[in-house]
mmCIF file of C-alpha atoms in Angstrom:
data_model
loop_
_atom_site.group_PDB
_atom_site.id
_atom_site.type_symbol
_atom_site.label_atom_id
_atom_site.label_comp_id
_atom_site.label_asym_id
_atom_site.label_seq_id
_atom_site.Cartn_x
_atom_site.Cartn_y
_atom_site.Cartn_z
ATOM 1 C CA UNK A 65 127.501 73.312 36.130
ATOM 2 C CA UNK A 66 129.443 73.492 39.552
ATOM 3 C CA UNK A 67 127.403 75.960 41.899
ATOM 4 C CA UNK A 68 127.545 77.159 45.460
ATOM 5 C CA UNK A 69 124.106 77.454 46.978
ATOM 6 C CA UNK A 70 123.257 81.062 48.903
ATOM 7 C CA UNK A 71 122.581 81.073 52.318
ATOM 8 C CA UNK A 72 119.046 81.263 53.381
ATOM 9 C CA UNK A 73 118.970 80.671 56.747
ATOM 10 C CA UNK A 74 120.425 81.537 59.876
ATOM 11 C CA UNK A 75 122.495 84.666 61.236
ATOM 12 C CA UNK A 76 124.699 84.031 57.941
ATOM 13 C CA UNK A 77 121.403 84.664 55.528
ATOM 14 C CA UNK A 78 120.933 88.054 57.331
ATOM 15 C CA UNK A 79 123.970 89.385 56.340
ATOM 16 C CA UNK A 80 124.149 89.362 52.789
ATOM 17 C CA UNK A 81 127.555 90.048 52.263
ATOM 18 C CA UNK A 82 128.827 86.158 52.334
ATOM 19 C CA UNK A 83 125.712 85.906 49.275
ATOM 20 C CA UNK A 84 127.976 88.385 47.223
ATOM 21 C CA UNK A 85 130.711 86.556 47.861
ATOM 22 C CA UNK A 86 129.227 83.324 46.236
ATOM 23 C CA UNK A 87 127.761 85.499 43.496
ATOM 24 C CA UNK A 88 130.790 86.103 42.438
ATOM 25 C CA UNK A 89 132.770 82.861 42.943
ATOM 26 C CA UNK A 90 130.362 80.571 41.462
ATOM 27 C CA UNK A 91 131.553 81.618 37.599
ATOM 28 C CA UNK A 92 134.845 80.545 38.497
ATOM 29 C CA UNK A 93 133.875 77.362 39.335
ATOM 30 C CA UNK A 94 133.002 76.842 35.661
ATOM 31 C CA UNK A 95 135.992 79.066 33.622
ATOM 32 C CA UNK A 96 136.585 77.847 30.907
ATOM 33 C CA UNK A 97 140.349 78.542 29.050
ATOM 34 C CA UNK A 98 140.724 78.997 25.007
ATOM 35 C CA UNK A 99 143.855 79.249 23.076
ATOM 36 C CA UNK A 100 143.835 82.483 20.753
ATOM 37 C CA UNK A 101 145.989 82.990 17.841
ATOM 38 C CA UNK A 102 149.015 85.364 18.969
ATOM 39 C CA UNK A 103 147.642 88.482 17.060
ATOM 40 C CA UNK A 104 144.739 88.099 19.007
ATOM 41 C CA UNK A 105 144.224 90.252 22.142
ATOM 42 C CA UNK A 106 144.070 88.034 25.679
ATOM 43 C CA UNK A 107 140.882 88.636 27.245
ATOM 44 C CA UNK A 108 139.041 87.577 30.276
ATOM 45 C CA UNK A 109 135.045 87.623 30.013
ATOM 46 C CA UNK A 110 133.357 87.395 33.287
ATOM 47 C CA UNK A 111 129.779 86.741 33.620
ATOM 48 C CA UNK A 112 126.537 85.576 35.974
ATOM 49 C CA UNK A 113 127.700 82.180 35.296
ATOM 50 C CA UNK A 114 131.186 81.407 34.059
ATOM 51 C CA UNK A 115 134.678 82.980 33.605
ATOM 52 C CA UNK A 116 136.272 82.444 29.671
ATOM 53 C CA UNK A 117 139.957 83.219 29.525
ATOM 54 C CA UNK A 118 141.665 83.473 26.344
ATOM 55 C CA UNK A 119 145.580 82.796 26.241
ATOM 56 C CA UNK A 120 148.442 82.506 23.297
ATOM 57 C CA UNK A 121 148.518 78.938 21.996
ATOM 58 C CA UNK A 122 151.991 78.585 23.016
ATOM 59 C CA UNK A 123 150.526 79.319 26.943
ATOM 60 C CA UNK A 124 152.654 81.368 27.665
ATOM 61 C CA UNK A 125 152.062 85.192 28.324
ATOM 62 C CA UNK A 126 155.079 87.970 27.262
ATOM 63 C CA UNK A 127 157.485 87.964 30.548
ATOM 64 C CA UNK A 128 156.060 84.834 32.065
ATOM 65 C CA UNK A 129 158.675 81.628 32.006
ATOM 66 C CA UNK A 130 157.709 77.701 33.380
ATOM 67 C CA UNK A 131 158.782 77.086 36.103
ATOM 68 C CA UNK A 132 159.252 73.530 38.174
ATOM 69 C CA UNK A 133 158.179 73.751 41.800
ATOM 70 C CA UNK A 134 158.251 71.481 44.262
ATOM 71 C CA UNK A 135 155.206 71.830 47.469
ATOM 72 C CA UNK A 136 153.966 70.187 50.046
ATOM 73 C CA UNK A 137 150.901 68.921 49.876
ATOM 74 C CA UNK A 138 148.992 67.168 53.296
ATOM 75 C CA UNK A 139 152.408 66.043 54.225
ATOM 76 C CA UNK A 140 153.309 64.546 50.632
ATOM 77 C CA UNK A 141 155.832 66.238 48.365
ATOM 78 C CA UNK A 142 154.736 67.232 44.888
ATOM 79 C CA UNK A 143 155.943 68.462 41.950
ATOM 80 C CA UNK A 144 154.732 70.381 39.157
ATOM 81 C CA UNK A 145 155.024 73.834 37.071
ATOM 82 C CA UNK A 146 153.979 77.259 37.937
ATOM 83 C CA UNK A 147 153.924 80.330 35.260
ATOM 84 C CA UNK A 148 156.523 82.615 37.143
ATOM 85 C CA UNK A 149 157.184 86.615 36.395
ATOM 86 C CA UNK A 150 159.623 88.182 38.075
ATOM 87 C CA UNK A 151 159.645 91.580 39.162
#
């Protein structure tokens, strides 16, 4: 399981507020993504230790189209797909 150690020394370790912030990003280093039937209802269940998202089998949420994109990426173009809404 991916974790992100707290600070326990130093002028970092006396402020606890960069602690929080790990607390809560270390679940989402382990989320975990399951397909639901379409009559189900999507959920996201966030814990102490992981994130589980549930989404349509077909992936894609009401409103929400694939999309191609192209970025740049340390100087190298690359391409890939992006679930777009517009507003």
């Amino acid at each position: 399981m991916a974790d992100i150690q707290k600070v326990t020394e130093g002028s970092l370790a006396k402020n606890n507020k960069l602690n929080e912030v790990i607390e809560k990003l270390n679940p989402l280093l382990n989320i975990e993504v399951n397909q639901v039937d379409a009559d189900e209802p999507l959920e996201i269940e966030y814990s102490d230790n992981n994130v589980v998202l549930r989404v349509p089998e077909s992936g894609l949420i009401d409103g929400f189209v694939e999309t191609s994109v192209t970025l740049c990426q340390n100087g190298t173009e690359v391409t890939g797909k992006i679930l777009f809404k517009a507003d």
